XYZ file of C-alpha atoms in Angstrom:
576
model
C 0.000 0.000 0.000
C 1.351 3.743 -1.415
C -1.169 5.337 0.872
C -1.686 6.177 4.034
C -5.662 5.453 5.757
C -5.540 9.624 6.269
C -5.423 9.740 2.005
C -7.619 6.577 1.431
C -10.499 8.592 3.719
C -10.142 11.417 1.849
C -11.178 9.652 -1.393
C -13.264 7.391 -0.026
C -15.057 10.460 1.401
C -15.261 12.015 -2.311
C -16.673 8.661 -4.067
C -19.265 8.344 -1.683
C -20.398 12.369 -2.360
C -20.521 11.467 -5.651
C -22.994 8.889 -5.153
C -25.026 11.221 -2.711
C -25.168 13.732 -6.060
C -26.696 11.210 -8.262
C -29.304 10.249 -6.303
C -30.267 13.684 -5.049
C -30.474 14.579 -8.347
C -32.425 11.601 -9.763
C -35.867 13.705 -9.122
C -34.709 16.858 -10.703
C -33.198 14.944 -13.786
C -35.982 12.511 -14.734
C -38.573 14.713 -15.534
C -38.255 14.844 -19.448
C -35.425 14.283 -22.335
C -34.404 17.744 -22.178
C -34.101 18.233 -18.167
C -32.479 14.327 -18.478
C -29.719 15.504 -21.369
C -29.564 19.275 -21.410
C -30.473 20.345 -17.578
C -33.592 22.221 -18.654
C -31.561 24.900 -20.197
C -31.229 26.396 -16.988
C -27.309 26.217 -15.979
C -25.225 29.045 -15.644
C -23.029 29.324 -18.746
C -19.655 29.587 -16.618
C -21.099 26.074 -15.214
C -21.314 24.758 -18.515
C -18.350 25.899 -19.151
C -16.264 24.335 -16.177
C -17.865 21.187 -16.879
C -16.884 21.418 -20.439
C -13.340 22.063 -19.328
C -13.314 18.913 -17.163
C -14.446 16.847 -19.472
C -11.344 17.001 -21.394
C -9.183 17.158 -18.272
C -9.263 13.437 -18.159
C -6.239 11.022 -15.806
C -5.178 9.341 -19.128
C -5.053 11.746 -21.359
C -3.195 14.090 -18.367
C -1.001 10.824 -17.883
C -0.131 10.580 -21.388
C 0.902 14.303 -21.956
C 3.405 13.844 -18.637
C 4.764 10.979 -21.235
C 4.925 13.016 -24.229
C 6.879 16.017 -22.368
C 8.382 13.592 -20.317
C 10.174 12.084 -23.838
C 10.194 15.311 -26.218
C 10.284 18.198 -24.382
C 8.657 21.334 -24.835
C 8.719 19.476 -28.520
C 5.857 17.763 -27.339
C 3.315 20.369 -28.086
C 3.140 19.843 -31.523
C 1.798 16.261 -30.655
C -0.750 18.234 -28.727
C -2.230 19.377 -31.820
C -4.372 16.316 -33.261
C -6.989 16.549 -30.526
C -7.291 20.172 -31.384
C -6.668 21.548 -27.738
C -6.825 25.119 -28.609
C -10.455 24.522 -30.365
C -11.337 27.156 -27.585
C -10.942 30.075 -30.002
C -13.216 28.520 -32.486
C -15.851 27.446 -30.208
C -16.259 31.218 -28.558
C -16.352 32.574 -32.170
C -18.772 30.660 -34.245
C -19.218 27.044 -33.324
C -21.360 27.620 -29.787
C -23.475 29.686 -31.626
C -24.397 27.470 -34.902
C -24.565 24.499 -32.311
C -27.346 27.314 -30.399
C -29.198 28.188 -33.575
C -29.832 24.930 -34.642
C -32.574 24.216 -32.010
C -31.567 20.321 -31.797
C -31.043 17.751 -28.738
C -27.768 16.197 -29.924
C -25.066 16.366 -32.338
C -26.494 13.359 -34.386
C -30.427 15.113 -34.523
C -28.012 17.558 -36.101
C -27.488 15.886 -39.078
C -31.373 15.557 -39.612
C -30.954 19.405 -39.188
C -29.102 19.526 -42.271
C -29.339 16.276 -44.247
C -33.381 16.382 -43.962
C -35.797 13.716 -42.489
C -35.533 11.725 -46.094
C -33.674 8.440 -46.379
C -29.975 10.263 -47.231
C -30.370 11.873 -43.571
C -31.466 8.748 -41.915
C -28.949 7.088 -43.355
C -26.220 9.660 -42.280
C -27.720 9.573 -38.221
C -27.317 5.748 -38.518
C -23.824 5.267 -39.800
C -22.821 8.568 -37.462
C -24.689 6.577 -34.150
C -22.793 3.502 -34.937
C -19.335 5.343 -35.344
C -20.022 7.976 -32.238
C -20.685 4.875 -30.199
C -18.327 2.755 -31.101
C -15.811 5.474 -30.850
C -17.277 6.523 -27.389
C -17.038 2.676 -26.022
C -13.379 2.996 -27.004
C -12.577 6.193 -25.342
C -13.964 5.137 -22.053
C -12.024 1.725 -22.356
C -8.989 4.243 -23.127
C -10.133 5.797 -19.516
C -9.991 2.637 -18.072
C -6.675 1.825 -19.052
C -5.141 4.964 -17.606
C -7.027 5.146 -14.217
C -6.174 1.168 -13.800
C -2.316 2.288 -14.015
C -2.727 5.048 -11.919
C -4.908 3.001 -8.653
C -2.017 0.293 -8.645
C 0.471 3.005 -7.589
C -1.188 3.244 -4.820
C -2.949 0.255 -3.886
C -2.262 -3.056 -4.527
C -5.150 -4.295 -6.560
C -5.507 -5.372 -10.115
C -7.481 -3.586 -13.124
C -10.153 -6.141 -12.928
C -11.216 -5.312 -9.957
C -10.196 -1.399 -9.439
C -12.101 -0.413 -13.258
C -15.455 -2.388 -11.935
C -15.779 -0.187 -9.285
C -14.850 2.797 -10.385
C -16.758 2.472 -13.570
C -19.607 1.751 -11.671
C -19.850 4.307 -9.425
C -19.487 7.004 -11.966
C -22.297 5.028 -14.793
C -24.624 5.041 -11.077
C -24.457 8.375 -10.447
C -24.529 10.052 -14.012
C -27.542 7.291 -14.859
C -29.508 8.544 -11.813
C -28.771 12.392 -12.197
C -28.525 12.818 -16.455
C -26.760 16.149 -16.993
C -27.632 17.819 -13.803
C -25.329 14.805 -11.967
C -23.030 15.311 -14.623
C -22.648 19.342 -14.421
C -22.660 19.489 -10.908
C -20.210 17.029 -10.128
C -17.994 18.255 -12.740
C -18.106 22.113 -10.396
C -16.527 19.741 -7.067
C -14.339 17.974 -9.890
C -12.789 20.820 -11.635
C -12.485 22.691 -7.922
C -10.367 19.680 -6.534
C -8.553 19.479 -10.148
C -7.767 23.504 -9.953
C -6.492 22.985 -5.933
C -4.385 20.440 -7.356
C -2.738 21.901 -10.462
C -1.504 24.782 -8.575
C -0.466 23.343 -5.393
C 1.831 21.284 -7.568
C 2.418 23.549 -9.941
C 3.486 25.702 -6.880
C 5.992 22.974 -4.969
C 7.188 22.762 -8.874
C 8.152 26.200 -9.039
C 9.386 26.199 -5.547
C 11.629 22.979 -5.144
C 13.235 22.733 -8.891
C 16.324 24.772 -8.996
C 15.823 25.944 -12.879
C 19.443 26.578 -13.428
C 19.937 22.474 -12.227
C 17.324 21.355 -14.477
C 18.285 23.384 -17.193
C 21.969 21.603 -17.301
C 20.093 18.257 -16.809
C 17.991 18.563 -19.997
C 19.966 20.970 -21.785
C 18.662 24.079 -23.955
C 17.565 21.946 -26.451
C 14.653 20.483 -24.485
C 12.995 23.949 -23.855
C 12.723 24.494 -27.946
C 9.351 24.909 -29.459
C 11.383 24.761 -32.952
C 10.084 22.215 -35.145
C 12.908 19.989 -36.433
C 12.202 17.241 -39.588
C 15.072 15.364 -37.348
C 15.539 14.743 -33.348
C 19.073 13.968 -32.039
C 17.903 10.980 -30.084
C 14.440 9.829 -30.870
C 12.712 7.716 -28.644
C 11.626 4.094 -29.735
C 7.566 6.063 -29.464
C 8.761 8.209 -32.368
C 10.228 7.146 -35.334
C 12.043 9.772 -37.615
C 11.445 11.345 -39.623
C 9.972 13.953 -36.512
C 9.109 16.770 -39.175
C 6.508 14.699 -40.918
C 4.961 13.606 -37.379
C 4.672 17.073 -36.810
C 2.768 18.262 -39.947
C 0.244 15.161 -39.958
C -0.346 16.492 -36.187
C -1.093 20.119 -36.887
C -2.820 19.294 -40.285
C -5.645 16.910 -38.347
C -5.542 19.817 -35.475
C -6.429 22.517 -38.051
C -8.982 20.301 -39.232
C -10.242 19.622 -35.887
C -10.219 23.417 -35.501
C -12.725 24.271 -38.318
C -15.008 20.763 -38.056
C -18.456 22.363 -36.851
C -21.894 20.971 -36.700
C -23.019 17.996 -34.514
C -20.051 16.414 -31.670
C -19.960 15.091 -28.346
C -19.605 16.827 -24.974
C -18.953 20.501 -26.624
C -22.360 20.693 -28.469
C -24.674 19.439 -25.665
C -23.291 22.046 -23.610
C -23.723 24.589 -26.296
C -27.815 23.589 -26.747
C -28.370 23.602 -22.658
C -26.825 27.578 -22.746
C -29.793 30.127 -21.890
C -29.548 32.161 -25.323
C -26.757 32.603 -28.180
C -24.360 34.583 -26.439
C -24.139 32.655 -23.185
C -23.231 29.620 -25.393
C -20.607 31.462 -26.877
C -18.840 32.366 -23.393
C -18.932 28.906 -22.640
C -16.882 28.006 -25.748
C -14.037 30.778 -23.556
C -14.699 29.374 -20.161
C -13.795 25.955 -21.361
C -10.116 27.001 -22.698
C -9.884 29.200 -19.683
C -10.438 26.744 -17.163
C -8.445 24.149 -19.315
C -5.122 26.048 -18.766
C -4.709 24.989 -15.244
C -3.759 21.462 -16.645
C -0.896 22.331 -18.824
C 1.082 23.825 -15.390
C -0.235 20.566 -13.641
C 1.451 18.437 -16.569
C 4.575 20.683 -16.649
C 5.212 20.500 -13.023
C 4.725 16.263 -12.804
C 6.870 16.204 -15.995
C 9.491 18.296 -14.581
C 9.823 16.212 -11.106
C 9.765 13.256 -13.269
C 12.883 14.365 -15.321
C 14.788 15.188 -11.982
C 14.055 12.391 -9.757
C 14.058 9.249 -12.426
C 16.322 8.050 -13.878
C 17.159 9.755 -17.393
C 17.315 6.470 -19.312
C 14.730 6.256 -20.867
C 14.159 2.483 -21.126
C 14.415 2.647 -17.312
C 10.637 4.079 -16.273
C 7.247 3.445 -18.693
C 6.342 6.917 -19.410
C 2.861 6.735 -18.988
C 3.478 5.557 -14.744
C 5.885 9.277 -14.374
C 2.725 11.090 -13.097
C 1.986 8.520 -10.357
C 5.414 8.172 -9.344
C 5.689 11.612 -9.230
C 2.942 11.741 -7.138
C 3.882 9.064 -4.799
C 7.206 10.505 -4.263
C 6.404 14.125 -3.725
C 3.674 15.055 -2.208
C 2.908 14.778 1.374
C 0.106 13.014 3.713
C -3.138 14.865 3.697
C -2.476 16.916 0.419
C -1.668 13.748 -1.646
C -5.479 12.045 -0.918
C -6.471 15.548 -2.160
C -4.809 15.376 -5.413
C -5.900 11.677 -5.227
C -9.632 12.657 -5.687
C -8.749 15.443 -7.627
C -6.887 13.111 -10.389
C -9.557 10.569 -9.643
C -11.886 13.080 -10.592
C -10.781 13.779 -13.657
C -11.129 10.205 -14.792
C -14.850 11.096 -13.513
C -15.040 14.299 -15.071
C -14.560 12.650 -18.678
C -16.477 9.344 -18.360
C -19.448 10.892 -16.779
C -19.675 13.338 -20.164
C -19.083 11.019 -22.640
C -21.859 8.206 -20.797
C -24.521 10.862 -21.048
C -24.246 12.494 -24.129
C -23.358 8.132 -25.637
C -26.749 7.940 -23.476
C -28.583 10.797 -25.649
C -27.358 9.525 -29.136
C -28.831 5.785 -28.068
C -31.764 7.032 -26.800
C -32.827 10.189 -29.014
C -31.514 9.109 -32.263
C -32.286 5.460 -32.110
C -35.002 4.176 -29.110
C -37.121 7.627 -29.431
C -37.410 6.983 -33.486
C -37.862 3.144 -33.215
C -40.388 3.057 -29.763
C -42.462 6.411 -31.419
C -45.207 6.451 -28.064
C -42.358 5.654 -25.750
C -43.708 8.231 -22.994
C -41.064 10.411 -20.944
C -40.580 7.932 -18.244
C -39.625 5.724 -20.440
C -37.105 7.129 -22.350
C -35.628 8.122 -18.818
C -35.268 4.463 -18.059
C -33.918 3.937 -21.641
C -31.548 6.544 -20.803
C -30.579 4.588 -17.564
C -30.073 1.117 -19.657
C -28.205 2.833 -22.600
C -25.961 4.378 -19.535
C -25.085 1.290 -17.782
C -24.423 -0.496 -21.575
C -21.914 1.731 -23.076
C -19.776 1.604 -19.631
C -20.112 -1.912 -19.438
C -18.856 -1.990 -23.281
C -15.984 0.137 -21.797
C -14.689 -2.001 -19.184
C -14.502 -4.730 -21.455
C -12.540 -2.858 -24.431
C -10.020 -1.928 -20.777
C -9.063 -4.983 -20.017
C -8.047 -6.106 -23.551
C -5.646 -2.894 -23.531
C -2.281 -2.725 -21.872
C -0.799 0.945 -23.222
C -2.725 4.309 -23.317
C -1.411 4.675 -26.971
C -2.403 1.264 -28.426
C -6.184 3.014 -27.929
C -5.750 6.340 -28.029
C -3.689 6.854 -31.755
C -6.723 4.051 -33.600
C -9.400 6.115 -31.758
C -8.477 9.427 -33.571
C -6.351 8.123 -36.854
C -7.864 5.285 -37.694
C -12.464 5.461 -36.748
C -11.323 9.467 -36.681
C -10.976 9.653 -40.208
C -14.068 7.800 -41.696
C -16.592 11.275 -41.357
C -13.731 13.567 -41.354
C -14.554 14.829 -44.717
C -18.072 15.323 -44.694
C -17.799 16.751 -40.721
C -15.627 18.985 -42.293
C -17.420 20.133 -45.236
C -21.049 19.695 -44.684
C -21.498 23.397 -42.375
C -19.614 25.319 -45.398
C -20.528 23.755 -48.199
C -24.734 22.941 -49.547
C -23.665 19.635 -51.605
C -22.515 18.230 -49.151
C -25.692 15.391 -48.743
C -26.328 12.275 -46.300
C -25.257 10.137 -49.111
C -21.786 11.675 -49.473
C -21.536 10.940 -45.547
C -21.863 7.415 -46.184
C -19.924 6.970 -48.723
C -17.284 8.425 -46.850
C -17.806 5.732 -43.715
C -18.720 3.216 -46.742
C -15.230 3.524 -48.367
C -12.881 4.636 -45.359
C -13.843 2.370 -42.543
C -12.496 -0.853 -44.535
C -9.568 0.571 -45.456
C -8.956 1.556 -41.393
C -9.889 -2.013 -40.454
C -7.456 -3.438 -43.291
C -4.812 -1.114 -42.274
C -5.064 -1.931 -38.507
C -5.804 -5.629 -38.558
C -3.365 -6.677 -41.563
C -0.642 -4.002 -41.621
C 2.430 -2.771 -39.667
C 1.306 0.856 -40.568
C 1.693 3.501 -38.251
C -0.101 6.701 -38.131
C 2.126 8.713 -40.143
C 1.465 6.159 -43.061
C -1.748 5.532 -42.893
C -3.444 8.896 -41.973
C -3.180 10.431 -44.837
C -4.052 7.575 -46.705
C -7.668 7.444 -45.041
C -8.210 11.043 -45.191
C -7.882 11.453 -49.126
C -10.427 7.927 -49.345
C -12.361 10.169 -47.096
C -11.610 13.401 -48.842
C -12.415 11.642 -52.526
C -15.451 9.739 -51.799
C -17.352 12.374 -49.707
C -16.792 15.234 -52.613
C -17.493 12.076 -55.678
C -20.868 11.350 -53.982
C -21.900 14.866 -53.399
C -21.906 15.442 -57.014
C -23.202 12.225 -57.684
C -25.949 12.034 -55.546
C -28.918 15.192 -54.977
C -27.506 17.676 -52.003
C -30.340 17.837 -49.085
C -33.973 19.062 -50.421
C -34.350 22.801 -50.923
C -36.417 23.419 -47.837
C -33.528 21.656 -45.631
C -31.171 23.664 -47.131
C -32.898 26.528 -46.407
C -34.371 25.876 -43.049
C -30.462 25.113 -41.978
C -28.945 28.690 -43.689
C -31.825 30.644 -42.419
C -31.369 29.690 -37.954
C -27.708 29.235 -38.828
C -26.152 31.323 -41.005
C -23.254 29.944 -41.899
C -20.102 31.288 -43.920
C -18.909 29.253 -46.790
C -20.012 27.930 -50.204
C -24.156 28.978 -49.624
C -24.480 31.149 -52.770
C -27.297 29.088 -54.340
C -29.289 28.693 -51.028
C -28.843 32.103 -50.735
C -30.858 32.942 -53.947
C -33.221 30.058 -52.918
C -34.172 32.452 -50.172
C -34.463 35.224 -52.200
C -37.111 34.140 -54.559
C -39.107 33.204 -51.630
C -38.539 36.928 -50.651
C -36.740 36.206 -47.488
C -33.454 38.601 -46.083
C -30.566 35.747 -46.848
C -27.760 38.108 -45.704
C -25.673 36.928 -42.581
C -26.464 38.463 -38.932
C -24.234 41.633 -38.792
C -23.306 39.898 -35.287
C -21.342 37.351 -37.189
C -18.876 39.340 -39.790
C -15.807 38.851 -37.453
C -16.182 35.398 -36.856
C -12.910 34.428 -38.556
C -10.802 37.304 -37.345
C -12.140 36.648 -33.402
C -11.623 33.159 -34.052
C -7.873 32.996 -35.095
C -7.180 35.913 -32.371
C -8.927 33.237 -29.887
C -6.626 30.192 -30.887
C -3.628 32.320 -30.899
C -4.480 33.857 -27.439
C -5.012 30.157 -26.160
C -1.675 28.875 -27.955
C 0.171 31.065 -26.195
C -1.808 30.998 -22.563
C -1.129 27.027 -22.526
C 3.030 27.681 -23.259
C 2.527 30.446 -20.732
C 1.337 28.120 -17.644
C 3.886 25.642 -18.688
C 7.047 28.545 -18.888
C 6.083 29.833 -15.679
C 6.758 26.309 -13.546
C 9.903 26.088 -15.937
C 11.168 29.276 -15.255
C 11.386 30.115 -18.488
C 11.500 34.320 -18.196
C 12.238 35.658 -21.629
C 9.570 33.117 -23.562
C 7.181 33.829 -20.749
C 7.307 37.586 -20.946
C 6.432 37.624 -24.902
C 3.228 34.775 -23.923
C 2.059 37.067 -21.433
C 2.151 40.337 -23.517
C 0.671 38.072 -26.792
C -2.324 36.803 -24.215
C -2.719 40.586 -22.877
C -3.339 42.175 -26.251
C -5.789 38.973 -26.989
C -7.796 39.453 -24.409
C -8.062 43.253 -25.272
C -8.869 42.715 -29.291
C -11.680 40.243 -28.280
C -13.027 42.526 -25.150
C -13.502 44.972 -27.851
C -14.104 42.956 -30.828
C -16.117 40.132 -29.354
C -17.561 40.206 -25.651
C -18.727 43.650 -26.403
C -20.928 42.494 -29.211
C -22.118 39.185 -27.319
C -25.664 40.786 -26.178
C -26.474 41.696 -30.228
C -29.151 38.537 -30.369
């Protein structure tokens, strides 16, 4: 045993609040689908916005960013960029506010939204339901994987047992509670993750002499320069570096302009109070996100200077337990404990509900058509308790973080990439071309997975041109959505992009088709936003690191940020 009854209480104390939060909330949450999924559309938008942020403060992803610091460097950011994390900027500037407008209960009713109720949009909502789930069962399995490594640091008992319960308790309480459970155990979760970024963050800063770290690593480790070589790659990273790096940022600026239907972001966006609230929950979520990156910083740091540098010697995905373990004191430590705990919580119980609301909205509700409220709660409790279950299995057949996390977003990532991509900008876009694009891409994934030694660097761009190809072929093969879909989307939305003939469609029907004078800086605010949270995320890091001169131009880059989009964009938030 790593830990000490004092620590065990603590987050034995936390587990069993959690459970108390469910089941006060069962009452609250079970009154209808949209109190069950979007919290009656009555949660304060810096709420939603804290939850949002939590949801992608998960233990194994934070785990697996110690590791890729922990074996780049400051190199490792660029990895950082195919899951998007600065999508911040985007979200506050336009994609809160078409996820708002469209008036839908998830991101697959979205589709319907702007494929139409015919057979091509049915079609789309069922090939999207079987991906988003399938991809959704992976990603908690991927959760299970890294919370199993991080409990047997500290107590001596194996996955099988430690995911079980964990799992459980967090598919019990967000089951019971929908998205109230969910939104209000993500406010005690992100408080106990904030405590413990910057208490660590702080005995970082404090007990690293930078000058002594600085010769450990050498300069070269603080670089942000992107190099096509590294001196001494690690076994994780084959050379050439350079084209890692590009395949990285290219599926991060994707990620960056994808709008439209999604997970966790847009049911957050729909349960905002009006347009603009939505839209300052798209900046509370990057806000509250940049706690983590001093958290990671700080456990990669103590990793570096109390293990040993080979780095054959320690698996980089155990440094942040370790760390922990080694560093931090009685008392504090269960703290942190629940707090990292939490943020296994945090992501599980977001991606249960809204795997819950694409089951049970776009599949039971269509299917059982005078299913009454009740029962579509109780659906909502079955579908829960499935896709966990799903999870804990897909955990135990996984050993590494990466051997989940790198086929979750290269390989089932890239079969709607295409069409996500191009359906908000461009009308041909159709359900058809959708499936063609999972029609033609998934086999190739499965082929290149099951049958090949391909790694992501080959086979990426391989399945994003067969999703690329097919998605454009069919949408001028097959009819875009019918005219009234097309123009029922452009008229709530609004969109920028390839409209023009929509545009006149409105216009012989005598209708205003310009955009909402609101939205003419979307782009500008947007790429202001992403730079602003760039540079806020190097900044939290550079300040644990001592890292003066770098830090100094971050802080003055985030300063005149904030003060274009005071002016540019909060001011402007209340023209609805």
């Amino acid at each position: 045993m790593n830990i000490s009854p004092v620590d065990a209480g603590i987050v034995l104390v936390y587990l069993v609040l959690m459970l108390a939060v469910g089941v006060y909330l069962e009452r609250r949450a079970g009154k209808n689908m949209e109190a069950y999924f979007l919290g009656g559309r009555s949660i304060p938008w810096w709420l939603l916005g804290m939850s949002g942020s939590g949801s992608y403060f998960d233990i194994t992803g934070t785990m697996w960013m110690v590791s890729v610091f922990y074996l780049l460097g400051m190199r490792g950011m660029w990895e950082h960029w195919f899951w998007c994390f600065p999508v911040a900027g985007f979200m506050m500037a336009y994609k809160a506010k078409w996820a708002y407008r469209s008036g839908v209960l998830t991101g697959l009713e979205w589709l319907i939204f702007r494929y139409g109720p015919g057979k091509a949009g049915q079609s789309a909502r069922f090939v999207a339901l079987s991906i988003a789930i399938l991809g959704m069962v992976f990603m908690i399995g991927y959760a299970g994987v890294g919370v199993a490594k991080f409990v047997e640091e500290f107590v001596p008992i194996p996955k099988s047992i430690s995911i079980p319960i964990l799992f459980g308790i967090t598919g019990v309480y967000t089951a019971l509670g929908g998205f109230f459970s969910v939104v209000i155990s993500d406010l005690y979760q992100t408080t106990l993750l904030t405590f413990a970024a910057i208490y660590i963050a702080v005995v970082a800063f404090i007990q690293i002499d930078p000058a002594a770290f600085r010769a450990t690593v050498g300069d070269d480790w603080f670089s942000l320069a992107p190099v096509m070589h590294l001196a001494n790659p690690p076994e994780e990273y084959p050379d050439p570096f350079g084209l890692l790096v590009m395949m990285w940022v290219a599926k991060g600026l994707l990620g960056l302009v994808a709008a439209g239907g999604g997970g966790t972001d847009f049911q957050r966006f729909r349960a905002a109070r009006n347009e603009g609230e939505a839209c300052k929950i798209g900046m509370a979520w990057g806000v509250f996100l940049s706690v983590r990156w001093s958290l990671v910083m700080a456990f990669t740091v103590f990793g570096l200077s109390i293990l040993s540098q080979d780095q054959g010697a320690v698996d980089s995905e155990r440094v942040l337990p370790i760390v922990l373990n080694r560093v931090i004191p009685v008392g504090i430590k269960g703290i942190i404990l629940a707090g990292l705990l939490s943020a296994f919580m945090n992501s599980v119980d977001s991606m249960l509900n809204v795997a819950a609301s694409f089951l049970v909205n776009d599949f039971v509700k269509p299917v059982w058509k005078n299913a009454t409220a009740k029962g579509l709660v109780w659906a909502s409790y079955i579908s829960t308790l499935s896709v966990m279950t799903l999870g804990i299995v897909v955990s135990f057949q996984t050993e590494r973080i990466a051997a989940i996390w790198n086929p979750i977003n290269f390989a089932l990532g890239a079969a709607l990439l295409a069409p996500g991509l191009l359906a908000p900008y461009w009308w041909r876009i159709g359900g058809w071309a959708m499936c063609a694009s999972a029609v033609c891409t998934l086999p190739a994934a499965l082929y290149v997975k099951v049958f090949t030694d391909m790694r992501e660097l080959q086979y990426f761009p391989i399945l994003a041109g067969i999703s690329a190809l097919s998605a454009v072929v069919a949408a001028h093969v097959f009819p875009p959505a019918p005219e009234a879909t097309l123009m029922d989307f452009y008229r709530k939305v609004r969109p920028f992009g390839f409209w023009g003939p929509v545009r006149r469609m409105l216009e012989r029907n005598g209708e205003d088709s310009a955009r909402f004078e609101r939205d003419r800086l979307d782009i500008p605010i947007a790429l202001i936003g992403t730079t602003s949270f760039v540079f806020l995320y190097v900044l939290m890091m550079d300040l644990v690191l001592h890292n003066w001169p770098r830090a100094a131009v971050l802080a003055t880059g985030v300063l005149l940020g904030v003060g274009f989009l005071y002016k540019l964009w909060w001011r402007r938030l209340g023209e609805e």
